[in-house]
PDB file of C-alpha atoms in Angstrom:
ATOM      1  CA  UNK A1435      19.539 -58.158 -72.631  1.00  0.00           C
ATOM      2  CA  UNK A1436      22.709 -56.877 -70.944  1.00  0.00           C
ATOM      3  CA  UNK A1437      24.570 -59.967 -72.145  1.00  0.00           C
ATOM      4  CA  UNK A1438      23.445 -59.394 -75.722  1.00  0.00           C
ATOM      5  CA  UNK A1439      26.192 -59.353 -78.325  1.00  0.00           C
ATOM      6  CA  UNK A1440      24.243 -56.549 -80.013  1.00  0.00           C
ATOM      7  CA  UNK A1441      25.730 -53.316 -78.626  1.00  0.00           C
ATOM      8  CA  UNK A1442      22.661 -51.306 -79.551  1.00  0.00           C
ATOM      9  CA  UNK A1443      20.278 -53.631 -77.743  1.00  0.00           C
ATOM     10  CA  UNK A1444      22.503 -53.803 -74.667  1.00  0.00           C
ATOM     11  CA  UNK A1445      23.015 -50.036 -74.361  1.00  0.00           C
ATOM     12  CA  UNK A1446      19.347 -49.160 -74.985  1.00  0.00           C
ATOM     13  CA  UNK A1447      18.338 -51.707 -72.318  1.00  0.00           C
ATOM     14  CA  UNK A1448      20.743 -50.145 -69.792  1.00  0.00           C
ATOM     15  CA  UNK A1449      19.463 -46.641 -70.574  1.00  0.00           C
ATOM     16  CA  UNK A1450      15.844 -47.701 -70.089  1.00  0.00           C
ATOM     17  CA  UNK A1451      16.733 -49.572 -66.894  1.00  0.00           C
ATOM     18  CA  UNK A1452      18.449 -46.536 -65.356  1.00  0.00           C
ATOM     19  CA  UNK A1453      15.473 -44.389 -66.370  1.00  0.00           C
ATOM     20  CA  UNK A1454      13.078 -46.772 -64.583  1.00  0.00           C
ATOM     21  CA  UNK A1455      15.105 -46.375 -61.392  1.00  0.00           C
ATOM     22  CA  UNK A1456      14.582 -42.610 -61.477  1.00  0.00           C
ATOM     23  CA  UNK A1457      18.218 -41.894 -62.291  1.00  0.00           C
ATOM     24  CA  UNK A1458      17.659 -40.402 -65.759  1.00  0.00           C
ATOM     25  CA  UNK A1459      14.316 -38.650 -65.598  1.00  0.00           C
ATOM     26  CA  UNK A1460      12.888 -37.277 -68.830  1.00  0.00           C
ATOM     27  CA  UNK A1461      15.691 -36.321 -71.190  1.00  0.00           C
ATOM     28  CA  UNK A1462      18.273 -36.189 -68.384  1.00  0.00           C
ATOM     29  CA  UNK A1463      21.464 -38.237 -68.437  1.00  0.00           C
ATOM     30  CA  UNK A1464      23.676 -39.435 -71.246  1.00  0.00           C
ATOM     31  CA  UNK A1465      25.303 -42.771 -71.925  1.00  0.00           C
ATOM     32  CA  UNK A1466      28.078 -44.072 -74.154  1.00  0.00           C
ATOM     33  CA  UNK A1467      29.664 -47.341 -75.223  1.00  0.00           C
ATOM     34  CA  UNK A1468      32.917 -47.615 -77.168  1.00  0.00           C
ATOM     35  CA  UNK A1469      32.396 -49.546 -80.407  1.00  0.00           C
ATOM     36  CA  UNK A1470      35.818 -48.862 -81.971  1.00  0.00           C
ATOM     37  CA  UNK A1471      39.123 -47.734 -80.460  1.00  0.00           C
ATOM     38  CA  UNK A1472      41.098 -46.741 -83.529  1.00  0.00           C
ATOM     39  CA  UNK A1473      39.596 -44.575 -84.750  1.00  0.00           C
ATOM     40  CA  UNK A1474      37.595 -43.931 -81.584  1.00  0.00           C
ATOM     41  CA  UNK A1475      33.845 -44.245 -82.032  1.00  0.00           C
ATOM     42  CA  UNK A1476      31.072 -44.176 -79.434  1.00  0.00           C
ATOM     43  CA  UNK A1477      27.496 -45.430 -79.464  1.00  0.00           C
ATOM     44  CA  UNK A1478      25.242 -42.945 -77.643  1.00  0.00           C
ATOM     45  CA  UNK A1479      21.665 -41.800 -77.158  1.00  0.00           C
ATOM     46  CA  UNK A1480      20.926 -38.597 -79.091  1.00  0.00           C
ATOM     47  CA  UNK A1481      20.396 -35.395 -77.167  1.00  0.00           C
ATOM     48  CA  UNK A1482      16.906 -34.411 -76.076  1.00  0.00           C
ATOM     49  CA  UNK A1483      15.219 -37.822 -76.217  1.00  0.00           C
ATOM     50  CA  UNK A1484      13.190 -39.441 -73.435  1.00  0.00           C
ATOM     51  CA  UNK A1485      15.614 -41.965 -71.966  1.00  0.00           C
ATOM     52  CA  UNK A1486      12.787 -44.285 -71.017  1.00  0.00           C
ATOM     53  CA  UNK A1487      11.788 -44.699 -74.646  1.00  0.00           C
ATOM     54  CA  UNK A1488      15.051 -44.763 -76.578  1.00  0.00           C
ATOM     55  CA  UNK A1489      15.249 -47.730 -78.967  1.00  0.00           C
ATOM     56  CA  UNK A1490      18.337 -49.513 -80.349  1.00  0.00           C
ATOM     57  CA  UNK A1491      17.886 -48.084 -83.854  1.00  0.00           C
ATOM     58  CA  UNK A1492      17.635 -44.543 -82.441  1.00  0.00           C
ATOM     59  CA  UNK A1493      21.158 -44.593 -81.011  1.00  0.00           C
ATOM     60  CA  UNK A1494      23.811 -42.541 -82.785  1.00  0.00           C
ATOM     61  CA  UNK A1495      27.532 -43.067 -83.279  1.00  0.00           C
ATOM     62  CA  UNK A1496      30.000 -40.232 -82.745  1.00  0.00           C
ATOM     63  CA  UNK A1497      33.693 -39.850 -83.472  1.00  0.00           C
ATOM     64  CA  UNK A1498      36.608 -38.660 -81.321  1.00  0.00           C
ATOM     65  CA  UNK A1499      35.566 -35.026 -81.944  1.00  0.00           C
ATOM     66  CA  UNK A1500      31.996 -35.629 -80.811  1.00  0.00           C
ATOM     67  CA  UNK A1501      30.600 -35.417 -84.346  1.00  0.00           C
ATOM     68  CA  UNK A1502      27.732 -37.718 -85.394  1.00  0.00           C
ATOM     69  CA  UNK A1503      28.913 -40.233 -87.995  1.00  0.00           C
ATOM     70  CA  UNK A1504      25.954 -42.648 -87.982  1.00  0.00           C
ATOM     71  CA  UNK A1505      22.270 -42.138 -87.178  1.00  0.00           C
ATOM     72  CA  UNK A1506      19.847 -39.269 -86.838  1.00  0.00           C
ATOM     73  CA  UNK A1507      19.849 -36.739 -84.036  1.00  0.00           C
ATOM     74  CA  UNK A1508      22.242 -34.424 -82.282  1.00  0.00           C
ATOM     75  CA  UNK A1509      25.081 -35.450 -79.982  1.00  0.00           C
ATOM     76  CA  UNK A1510      24.822 -34.148 -76.424  1.00  0.00           C
ATOM     77  CA  UNK A1511      27.160 -31.312 -75.487  1.00  0.00           C
ATOM     78  CA  UNK A1512      28.316 -33.604 -72.681  1.00  0.00           C
ATOM     79  CA  UNK A1513      29.798 -35.978 -75.260  1.00  0.00           C
ATOM     80  CA  UNK A1514      33.030 -34.027 -74.770  1.00  0.00           C
ATOM     81  CA  UNK A1515      33.168 -35.127 -71.135  1.00  0.00           C
ATOM     82  CA  UNK A1516      32.539 -38.741 -72.137  1.00  0.00           C
ATOM     83  CA  UNK A1517      35.431 -38.502 -74.584  1.00  0.00           C
ATOM     84  CA  UNK A1518      37.720 -36.963 -71.945  1.00  0.00           C
ATOM     85  CA  UNK A1519      36.942 -39.770 -69.501  1.00  0.00           C
ATOM     86  CA  UNK A1520      37.423 -42.484 -72.120  1.00  0.00           C
ATOM     87  CA  UNK A1521      40.660 -41.019 -73.431  1.00  0.00           C
ATOM     88  CA  UNK A1522      42.115 -40.563 -69.948  1.00  0.00           C
ATOM     89  CA  UNK A1523      40.937 -43.793 -68.297  1.00  0.00           C
ATOM     90  CA  UNK A1524      40.558 -46.224 -71.194  1.00  0.00           C
ATOM     91  CA  UNK A1525      36.953 -46.887 -70.136  1.00  0.00           C
ATOM     92  CA  UNK A1526      34.724 -48.890 -72.460  1.00  0.00           C
ATOM     93  CA  UNK A1527      31.505 -47.253 -71.267  1.00  0.00           C
ATOM     94  CA  UNK A1528      30.489 -44.037 -69.469  1.00  0.00           C
ATOM     95  CA  UNK A1529      27.060 -43.671 -67.843  1.00  0.00           C
ATOM     96  CA  UNK A1530      25.875 -40.271 -66.591  1.00  0.00           C
ATOM     97  CA  UNK A1531      22.869 -40.246 -64.238  1.00  0.00           C
ATOM     98  CA  UNK A1532      20.839 -37.434 -62.708  1.00  0.00           C
ATOM     99  CA  UNK A1533      19.429 -39.031 -59.555  1.00  0.00           C
ATOM    100  CA  UNK A1534      18.014 -36.485 -57.073  1.00  0.00           C
ATOM    101  CA  UNK A1535      20.291 -37.663 -54.255  1.00  0.00           C
ATOM    102  CA  UNK A1536      23.500 -37.662 -56.297  1.00  0.00           C
ATOM    103  CA  UNK A1537      22.643 -34.221 -57.657  1.00  0.00           C
ATOM    104  CA  UNK A1538      21.853 -32.819 -54.206  1.00  0.00           C
ATOM    105  CA  UNK A1539      24.879 -34.327 -52.452  1.00  0.00           C
ATOM    106  CA  UNK A1540      27.208 -33.191 -55.212  1.00  0.00           C
ATOM    107  CA  UNK A1541      26.251 -29.588 -54.470  1.00  0.00           C
ATOM    108  CA  UNK A1542      26.630 -30.074 -50.725  1.00  0.00           C
ATOM    109  CA  UNK A1543      30.102 -31.602 -51.115  1.00  0.00           C
ATOM    110  CA  UNK A1544      31.444 -29.181 -53.713  1.00  0.00           C
ATOM    111  CA  UNK A1545      33.391 -27.204 -51.112  1.00  0.00           C
ATOM    112  CA  UNK A1546      35.142 -30.271 -49.683  1.00  0.00           C
ATOM    113  CA  UNK A1547      35.746 -31.743 -53.132  1.00  0.00           C
ATOM    114  CA  UNK A1548      34.764 -35.337 -52.299  1.00  0.00           C
ATOM    115  CA  UNK A1549      32.344 -37.618 -50.473  1.00  0.00           C
ATOM    116  CA  UNK A1550      33.847 -40.407 -48.344  1.00  0.00           C
ATOM    117  CA  UNK A1551      32.329 -43.842 -47.679  1.00  0.00           C
ATOM    118  CA  UNK A1552      33.605 -46.560 -45.344  1.00  0.00           C
ATOM    119  CA  UNK A1553      32.379 -49.646 -43.528  1.00  0.00           C
ATOM    120  CA  UNK A1554      29.974 -50.927 -46.188  1.00  0.00           C
ATOM    121  CA  UNK A1555      30.252 -54.329 -47.882  1.00  0.00           C
ATOM    122  CA  UNK A1556      28.774 -52.865 -51.061  1.00  0.00           C
ATOM    123  CA  UNK A1557      31.964 -50.865 -51.552  1.00  0.00           C
ATOM    124  CA  UNK A1558      33.536 -54.084 -52.802  1.00  0.00           C
ATOM    125  CA  UNK A1559      31.444 -53.781 -55.933  1.00  0.00           C
ATOM    126  CA  UNK A1560      33.790 -50.985 -57.014  1.00  0.00           C
ATOM    127  CA  UNK A1561      36.865 -51.869 -59.039  1.00  0.00           C
ATOM    128  CA  UNK A1562      39.949 -52.242 -56.860  1.00  0.00           C
ATOM    129  CA  UNK A1563      38.104 -52.292 -53.520  1.00  0.00           C
ATOM    130  CA  UNK A1564      38.487 -55.599 -51.659  1.00  0.00           C
ATOM    131  CA  UNK A1565      37.385 -54.770 -48.111  1.00  0.00           C
ATOM    132  CA  UNK A1566      34.721 -52.713 -46.358  1.00  0.00           C
ATOM    133  CA  UNK A1567      37.498 -51.253 -44.214  1.00  0.00           C
ATOM    134  CA  UNK A1568      38.782 -49.187 -47.142  1.00  0.00           C
ATOM    135  CA  UNK A1569      37.723 -45.532 -47.141  1.00  0.00           C
ATOM    136  CA  UNK A1570      36.379 -44.749 -50.591  1.00  0.00           C
ATOM    137  CA  UNK A1571      36.454 -41.185 -51.909  1.00  0.00           C
ATOM    138  CA  UNK A1572      34.141 -40.032 -54.686  1.00  0.00           C
ATOM    139  CA  UNK A1573      35.522 -36.771 -56.148  1.00  0.00           C
ATOM    140  CA  UNK A1574      33.262 -33.772 -56.746  1.00  0.00           C
ATOM    141  CA  UNK A1575      34.174 -31.335 -59.521  1.00  0.00           C
ATOM    142  CA  UNK A1576      32.622 -27.893 -60.125  1.00  0.00           C
ATOM    143  CA  UNK A1577      30.093 -27.620 -62.940  1.00  0.00           C
ATOM    144  CA  UNK A1578      30.435 -25.402 -66.000  1.00  0.00           C
ATOM    145  CA  UNK A1579      27.895 -24.689 -68.743  1.00  0.00           C
ATOM    146  CA  UNK A1580      30.805 -24.614 -71.181  1.00  0.00           C
ATOM    147  CA  UNK A1581      31.285 -28.358 -71.673  1.00  0.00           C
ATOM    148  CA  UNK A1582      34.557 -27.897 -73.557  1.00  0.00           C
ATOM    149  CA  UNK A1583      35.953 -25.924 -70.605  1.00  0.00           C
ATOM    150  CA  UNK A1584      34.567 -28.447 -68.108  1.00  0.00           C
ATOM    151  CA  UNK A1585      36.088 -31.358 -70.021  1.00  0.00           C
ATOM    152  CA  UNK A1586      39.485 -29.669 -70.116  1.00  0.00           C
ATOM    153  CA  UNK A1587      39.284 -28.833 -66.402  1.00  0.00           C
ATOM    154  CA  UNK A1588      38.349 -32.388 -65.443  1.00  0.00           C
ATOM    155  CA  UNK A1589      40.840 -34.131 -67.759  1.00  0.00           C
ATOM    156  CA  UNK A1590      44.034 -33.671 -65.685  1.00  0.00           C
ATOM    157  CA  UNK A1591      42.189 -34.494 -62.449  1.00  0.00           C
ATOM    158  CA  UNK A1592      41.074 -37.853 -63.824  1.00  0.00           C
ATOM    159  CA  UNK A1593      44.641 -39.108 -63.427  1.00  0.00           C
ATOM    160  CA  UNK A1594      44.186 -39.092 -59.658  1.00  0.00           C
ATOM    161  CA  UNK A1595      40.494 -40.028 -59.677  1.00  0.00           C
ATOM    162  CA  UNK A1596      39.286 -43.529 -58.731  1.00  0.00           C
ATOM    163  CA  UNK A1597      38.713 -45.926 -61.667  1.00  0.00           C
ATOM    164  CA  UNK A1598      34.941 -45.799 -61.485  1.00  0.00           C
ATOM    165  CA  UNK A1599      33.378 -42.371 -61.139  1.00  0.00           C
ATOM    166  CA  UNK A1600      33.096 -38.699 -60.202  1.00  0.00           C
ATOM    167  CA  UNK A1601      30.341 -36.261 -59.316  1.00  0.00           C
ATOM    168  CA  UNK A1602      29.782 -32.942 -61.073  1.00  0.00           C
ATOM    169  CA  UNK A1603      28.310 -30.421 -58.634  1.00  0.00           C
ATOM    170  CA  UNK A1604      24.590 -29.918 -59.163  1.00  0.00           C
ATOM    171  CA  UNK A1605      24.771 -32.156 -62.199  1.00  0.00           C
ATOM    172  CA  UNK A1606      25.013 -35.741 -61.062  1.00  0.00           C
ATOM    173  CA  UNK A1607      27.160 -38.843 -61.390  1.00  0.00           C
ATOM    174  CA  UNK A1608      29.518 -39.953 -64.138  1.00  0.00           C
ATOM    175  CA  UNK A1609      30.437 -43.611 -63.714  1.00  0.00           C
ATOM    176  CA  UNK A1610      32.488 -45.786 -66.040  1.00  0.00           C
ATOM    177  CA  UNK A1611      34.075 -49.186 -66.403  1.00  0.00           C
ATOM    178  CA  UNK A1612      35.981 -51.528 -68.686  1.00  0.00           C
ATOM    179  CA  UNK A1613      32.679 -52.854 -70.034  1.00  0.00           C
ATOM    180  CA  UNK A1614      29.037 -51.797 -70.162  1.00  0.00           C
ATOM    181  CA  UNK A1615      28.362 -54.314 -67.380  1.00  0.00           C
ATOM    182  CA  UNK A1616      31.097 -52.831 -65.151  1.00  0.00           C
ATOM    183  CA  UNK A1617      29.922 -49.261 -65.763  1.00  0.00           C
ATOM    184  CA  UNK A1618      26.334 -50.201 -64.860  1.00  0.00           C
ATOM    185  CA  UNK A1619      27.560 -51.984 -61.720  1.00  0.00           C
ATOM    186  CA  UNK A1620      29.505 -48.887 -60.689  1.00  0.00           C
ATOM    187  CA  UNK A1621      26.404 -46.729 -61.165  1.00  0.00           C
ATOM    188  CA  UNK A1622      24.380 -49.085 -58.960  1.00  0.00           C
ATOM    189  CA  UNK A1623      27.017 -49.263 -56.219  1.00  0.00           C
ATOM    190  CA  UNK A1624      27.700 -45.532 -56.160  1.00  0.00           C
ATOM    191  CA  UNK A1625      24.009 -44.626 -56.163  1.00  0.00           C
ATOM    192  CA  UNK A1626      23.517 -47.098 -53.287  1.00  0.00           C
ATOM    193  CA  UNK A1627      26.370 -45.543 -51.298  1.00  0.00           C
ATOM    194  CA  UNK A1628      25.114 -42.017 -51.986  1.00  0.00           C
ATOM    195  CA  UNK A1629      21.659 -43.030 -50.764  1.00  0.00           C
ATOM    196  CA  UNK A1630      23.194 -44.361 -47.537  1.00  0.00           C
ATOM    197  CA  UNK A1631      25.239 -41.193 -47.119  1.00  0.00           C
ATOM    198  CA  UNK A1632      22.112 -39.075 -47.488  1.00  0.00           C
ATOM    199  CA  UNK A1633      20.255 -41.170 -44.905  1.00  0.00           C
ATOM    200  CA  UNK A1634      23.198 -40.938 -42.521  1.00  0.00           C
ATOM    201  CA  UNK A1635      23.016 -37.171 -42.747  1.00  0.00           C
ATOM    202  CA  UNK A1636      19.304 -37.181 -41.945  1.00  0.00           C
ATOM    203  CA  UNK A1637      19.941 -39.403 -38.888  1.00  0.00           C
ATOM    204  CA  UNK A1638      22.648 -37.197 -37.407  1.00  0.00           C
ATOM    205  CA  UNK A1639      21.549 -35.454 -34.172  1.00  0.00           C
ATOM    206  CA  UNK A1640      20.660 -31.800 -34.636  1.00  0.00           C
TER     207      UNK A1640
END
C-alpha cells in the first residue's frame, strides 16, 4: 500500500500502521503529505479522529495558511508546524508521533536541548548518515500551546536542524523526508534509537 500511486491510500495506510505500533494512540499524532507545491497544498488527517480508523476518503486537503480546501473536518492546530517544517526544509511529508518513550525522553532532554546517539548501525537509516561512528543529535524544542508561536519559534532553528526530525518537549516526535516513504523510515529509525536510549538509561548503574 505504501507504494500505491494513490496518495490518499498511501497516507491512510501509513497513519494506521503508526497507530498499530502504539505511536499515535487514539486521536494523537498528525500526518501530512504534500500534493502540490505551487500553490502549496497538503493532504492530512482531520483533527480529532481515531488514527487507527482513518480512511482515504476521510483525509482533508489544506492550503499554505492551514485552511481546509477539500474534504470534511477540521485541520489540526499543529498544521502550522507542518507548514513551517515543509517551507523551511522542502520536505514532502511530515509525520508526528506520540510514542510514550519519545514523549518521556523529550521532557527529560529539554534542558540539554538534544539527545545524542552513536555506535548504532541503524543510524544509517537517517538521511546523510553513512557510518555508525557518526554522533547523531536529535534536537529538542520547548512546547507551547500556542501553535502559531511554536511554529515561529521553531522555524529559524530548523535551518540548523538535521534533515529528518526534532522532538517537542512533552509532545513527541516530528519526522520528515523527501517522500512519504523516507518520512516513515525516519520515524521508524528515530523511534528505534529513542527506545535504545531509554533502555540504556535503565541499565546505567545507580
